[in-house]
């Protein structure tokens, strides 16, 4: 089987900014709570949190019913 005719098993990276406001590539903003790098670019408006702090904040604000 000739693998040169197959398409790559991945999708190309998007060239437009993500709809959730995340900027592609560095420089990344630091988390406002712990100071670790985030997945958001420096120009991202609003409160910028790392994935861990984002998850913890969601746990704190979730309705416990």
Short mmCIF file of N, CA, C and O in Angstrom, two decimals:
data_model
loop_
_atom_site.label_atom_id
_atom_site.label_comp_id
_atom_site.label_asym_id
_atom_site.label_seq_id
_atom_site.Cartn_x
_atom_site.Cartn_y
_atom_site.Cartn_z
N UNK A 1 0.84 -1.18 0.00
CA UNK A 1 0.00 0.00 0.00
C UNK A 1 0.89 1.24 0.00
O UNK A 1 1.77 1.37 0.82
N UNK A 2 0.62 2.14 -0.92
CA UNK A 2 1.41 3.36 -1.05
C UNK A 2 0.82 4.45 -0.17
O UNK A 2 -0.31 4.89 -0.37
N UNK A 3 1.57 4.91 0.84
CA UNK A 3 1.07 5.92 1.78
C UNK A 3 1.19 7.34 1.24
O UNK A 3 0.70 8.27 1.85
N UNK A 4 1.83 7.54 0.11
CA UNK A 4 2.00 8.88 -0.43
C UNK A 4 0.68 9.46 -0.95
O UNK A 4 0.54 10.67 -1.07
N UNK A 5 -0.31 8.60 -1.23
CA UNK A 5 -1.60 9.07 -1.74
C UNK A 5 -2.59 9.40 -0.63
O UNK A 5 -3.63 9.99 -0.89
N UNK A 6 -2.29 9.02 0.62
CA UNK A 6 -3.22 9.26 1.72
C UNK A 6 -3.12 10.69 2.21
O UNK A 6 -2.08 11.33 2.14
N UNK A 7 -4.22 11.18 2.74
CA UNK A 7 -4.21 12.51 3.34
C UNK A 7 -3.68 12.40 4.77
O UNK A 7 -3.79 11.34 5.40
N UNK A 8 -3.12 13.46 5.32
CA UNK A 8 -2.59 13.39 6.69
C UNK A 8 -3.73 13.16 7.69
O UNK A 8 -4.86 13.57 7.46
N UNK A 9 -3.44 12.49 8.81
CA UNK A 9 -4.49 12.15 9.78
C UNK A 9 -4.84 13.29 10.73
O UNK A 9 -5.27 13.06 11.84
N UNK A 10 -4.62 14.51 10.32
CA UNK A 10 -4.92 15.65 11.19
C UNK A 10 -5.48 16.79 10.36
O UNK A 10 -5.34 16.83 9.14
N UNK A 11 -6.09 17.73 11.04
CA UNK A 11 -6.63 18.91 10.36
C UNK A 11 -5.62 20.04 10.46
O UNK A 11 -4.91 20.14 11.45
N UNK A 12 -5.55 20.90 9.48
CA UNK A 12 -4.61 22.03 9.57
C UNK A 12 -5.05 23.00 10.67
O UNK A 12 -6.23 23.09 11.00
N UNK A 13 -4.10 23.72 11.22
CA UNK A 13 -4.39 24.69 12.28
C UNK A 13 -5.22 25.83 11.71
O UNK A 13 -5.01 26.25 10.57
N UNK A 14 -6.17 26.34 12.49
CA UNK A 14 -6.99 27.45 12.00
C UNK A 14 -6.14 28.72 11.88
O UNK A 14 -5.22 28.94 12.67
N UNK A 15 -6.46 29.54 10.91
CA UNK A 15 -5.72 30.78 10.73
C UNK A 15 -6.44 31.97 11.34
O UNK A 15 -5.85 33.01 11.55
N UNK A 16 -7.73 31.81 11.64
CA UNK A 16 -8.51 32.88 12.25
C UNK A 16 -8.49 32.70 13.76
O UNK A 16 -8.32 31.59 14.26
N UNK A 17 -8.71 33.79 14.52
CA UNK A 17 -8.76 33.63 15.97
C UNK A 17 -9.93 32.75 16.39
O UNK A 17 -10.97 32.70 15.73
N UNK A 18 -9.75 32.05 17.48
CA UNK A 18 -10.79 31.16 17.98
C UNK A 18 -11.99 31.99 18.45
O UNK A 18 -11.83 33.10 18.94
N UNK A 19 -13.21 31.45 18.32
CA UNK A 19 -14.40 32.20 18.71
C UNK A 19 -14.48 32.47 20.20
O UNK A 19 -15.18 33.37 20.63
N UNK A 20 -13.79 31.70 21.03
CA UNK A 20 -13.87 31.92 22.48
C UNK A 20 -12.86 32.96 22.96
O UNK A 20 -12.69 33.16 24.15
N UNK A 21 -12.16 33.63 22.05
CA UNK A 21 -11.25 34.70 22.43
C UNK A 21 -9.81 34.26 22.66
O UNK A 21 -8.97 35.08 22.95
N UNK A 22 -9.53 32.99 22.54
CA UNK A 22 -8.16 32.53 22.75
C UNK A 22 -7.31 32.90 21.54
O UNK A 22 -7.72 32.71 20.41
N UNK A 23 -6.14 33.42 21.81
CA UNK A 23 -5.23 33.80 20.74
C UNK A 23 -4.27 32.67 20.46
O UNK A 23 -3.79 32.02 21.38
N UNK A 24 -4.00 32.43 19.20
CA UNK A 24 -3.10 31.34 18.84
C UNK A 24 -1.65 31.80 19.03
O UNK A 24 -1.27 32.87 18.61
N UNK A 25 -0.88 30.97 19.67
CA UNK A 25 0.55 31.21 19.81
C UNK A 25 0.92 32.16 20.92
O UNK A 25 0.08 32.85 21.46
N UNK A 26 2.20 32.16 21.26
CA UNK A 26 2.68 33.04 22.32
C UNK A 26 2.69 34.49 21.86
O UNK A 26 2.62 34.73 20.66
N UNK A 27 2.79 35.48 22.68
CA UNK A 27 2.95 35.38 24.13
C UNK A 27 1.61 35.16 24.81
O UNK A 27 0.58 35.68 24.38
N UNK A 28 1.63 34.34 25.85
CA UNK A 28 0.43 34.02 26.60
C UNK A 28 0.35 34.88 27.86
O UNK A 28 1.36 35.23 28.46
N UNK A 29 -0.88 35.20 28.26
CA UNK A 29 -1.10 35.98 29.48
C UNK A 29 -0.89 35.09 30.71
O UNK A 29 -1.07 33.88 30.63
N UNK A 30 -0.53 35.71 31.82
CA UNK A 30 -0.39 34.97 33.07
C UNK A 30 -1.73 34.93 33.79
O UNK A 30 -2.53 35.87 33.71
N UNK A 31 -1.98 33.85 34.52
CA UNK A 31 -3.21 33.68 35.29
C UNK A 31 -3.26 34.75 36.37
O UNK A 31 -2.25 35.03 37.04
N UNK A 32 -4.42 35.35 36.57
CA UNK A 32 -4.57 36.40 37.57
C UNK A 32 -4.57 35.85 38.99
O UNK A 32 -4.34 36.60 39.93
N UNK A 33 -4.80 34.55 39.17
CA UNK A 33 -4.84 33.98 40.51
C UNK A 33 -3.53 33.32 40.92
O UNK A 33 -3.06 33.51 42.02
N UNK A 34 -2.93 32.53 40.03
CA UNK A 34 -1.73 31.78 40.43
C UNK A 34 -0.47 32.22 39.69
O UNK A 34 0.63 31.86 40.10
N UNK A 35 -0.60 32.96 38.59
CA UNK A 35 0.56 33.46 37.86
C UNK A 35 1.11 32.52 36.80
O UNK A 35 2.05 32.86 36.10
N UNK A 36 0.54 31.32 36.64
CA UNK A 36 0.99 30.39 35.60
C UNK A 36 0.54 30.86 34.22
O UNK A 36 -0.44 31.57 34.11
N UNK A 37 1.23 30.45 33.16
CA UNK A 37 0.79 30.82 31.81
C UNK A 37 -0.58 30.23 31.50
O UNK A 37 -0.92 29.15 31.98
N UNK A 38 -1.36 30.94 30.73
CA UNK A 38 -2.70 30.49 30.36
C UNK A 38 -2.72 30.08 28.90
O UNK A 38 -1.69 30.11 28.22
N UNK A 39 -3.90 29.72 28.40
CA UNK A 39 -4.09 29.40 26.99
C UNK A 39 -4.54 30.62 26.21
O UNK A 39 -4.84 30.53 25.04
N UNK A 40 -4.58 31.77 26.87
CA UNK A 40 -5.08 33.00 26.26
C UNK A 40 -3.92 33.93 25.91
O UNK A 40 -2.94 34.00 26.64
N UNK A 41 -4.05 34.64 24.83
CA UNK A 41 -3.04 35.62 24.43
C UNK A 41 -3.06 36.83 25.35
O UNK A 41 -4.03 37.07 26.08
N UNK A 42 -2.00 37.61 25.31
CA UNK A 42 -1.90 38.79 26.16
C UNK A 42 -3.01 39.79 25.87
O UNK A 42 -3.49 40.47 26.77
N UNK A 43 -3.46 39.88 24.64
CA UNK A 43 -4.48 40.86 24.26
C UNK A 43 -5.91 40.41 24.60
O UNK A 43 -6.86 41.12 24.30
N UNK A 44 -6.09 39.26 25.24
CA UNK A 44 -7.42 38.76 25.58
C UNK A 44 -8.05 39.65 26.64
O UNK A 44 -7.47 39.85 27.71
N UNK A 45 -9.24 40.19 26.39
CA UNK A 45 -9.88 41.06 27.39
C UNK A 45 -10.51 40.24 28.51
O UNK A 45 -10.80 39.06 28.35
N UNK A 46 -10.72 40.87 29.64
CA UNK A 46 -11.41 40.23 30.76
C UNK A 46 -10.48 39.50 31.70
O UNK A 46 -9.26 39.61 31.62
N UNK A 47 -11.07 38.74 32.62
CA UNK A 47 -10.31 37.96 33.59
C UNK A 47 -9.70 36.76 32.89
O UNK A 47 -10.41 35.99 32.26
N UNK A 48 -8.40 36.60 33.03
CA UNK A 48 -7.69 35.51 32.36
C UNK A 48 -7.18 34.54 33.42
O UNK A 48 -6.43 34.91 34.30
N UNK A 49 -7.64 33.29 33.32
CA UNK A 49 -7.25 32.25 34.27
C UNK A 49 -6.64 31.07 33.55
O UNK A 49 -6.99 30.79 32.40
N UNK A 50 -5.74 30.34 34.23
CA UNK A 50 -5.18 29.11 33.67
C UNK A 50 -6.27 28.03 33.74
O UNK A 50 -7.28 28.21 34.42
N UNK A 51 -6.11 26.92 33.04
CA UNK A 51 -7.15 25.88 33.04
C UNK A 51 -7.49 25.37 34.45
O UNK A 51 -8.65 25.12 34.75
N UNK A 52 -6.51 25.25 35.33
CA UNK A 52 -6.77 24.76 36.69
C UNK A 52 -7.62 25.75 37.46
O UNK A 52 -8.64 25.39 38.06
N UNK A 53 -7.22 27.02 37.46
CA UNK A 53 -7.98 28.04 38.19
C UNK A 53 -9.36 28.25 37.56
O UNK A 53 -10.33 28.52 38.26
N UNK A 54 -9.45 28.13 36.23
CA UNK A 54 -10.74 28.23 35.55
C UNK A 54 -11.69 27.14 36.03
O UNK A 54 -12.86 27.39 36.32
N UNK A 55 -11.18 25.92 36.14
CA UNK A 55 -11.98 24.79 36.61
C UNK A 55 -12.40 25.01 38.06
O UNK A 55 -13.54 24.77 38.44
N UNK A 56 -11.46 25.45 38.91
CA UNK A 56 -11.77 25.69 40.32
C UNK A 56 -12.80 26.79 40.48
O UNK A 56 -13.70 26.70 41.33
N UNK A 57 -12.70 27.84 39.68
CA UNK A 57 -13.68 28.92 39.73
C UNK A 57 -15.06 28.42 39.31
O UNK A 57 -16.07 28.78 39.91
N UNK A 58 -15.12 27.56 38.31
CA UNK A 58 -16.39 26.98 37.88
C UNK A 58 -16.99 26.13 38.98
O UNK A 58 -18.21 26.13 39.19
N UNK A 59 -16.15 25.39 39.71
CA UNK A 59 -16.64 24.58 40.83
C UNK A 59 -17.21 25.46 41.93
O UNK A 59 -18.21 25.13 42.54
N UNK A 60 -16.55 26.58 42.21
CA UNK A 60 -17.02 27.49 43.28
C UNK A 60 -18.34 28.15 42.92
O UNK A 60 -19.17 28.39 43.79
N UNK A 61 -18.52 28.48 41.65
CA UNK A 61 -19.72 29.22 41.25
C UNK A 61 -20.86 28.33 40.78
O UNK A 61 -21.94 28.83 40.49
N UNK A 62 -20.64 27.02 40.70
CA UNK A 62 -21.69 26.11 40.23
C UNK A 62 -22.82 26.03 41.26
O UNK A 62 -22.61 26.10 42.45
N UNK A 63 -24.00 25.89 40.74
CA UNK A 63 -25.18 25.75 41.61
C UNK A 63 -25.19 24.36 42.22
O UNK A 63 -25.14 23.35 41.52
N UNK A 64 -25.23 24.28 43.53
CA UNK A 64 -25.22 22.98 44.19
C UNK A 64 -26.61 22.48 44.50
O UNK A 64 -26.77 21.47 45.18
N UNK A 65 -27.62 23.17 44.04
CA UNK A 65 -28.96 22.72 44.00
C UNK A 65 -29.77 22.70 45.19
O UNK A 65 -30.72 22.21 45.51
#
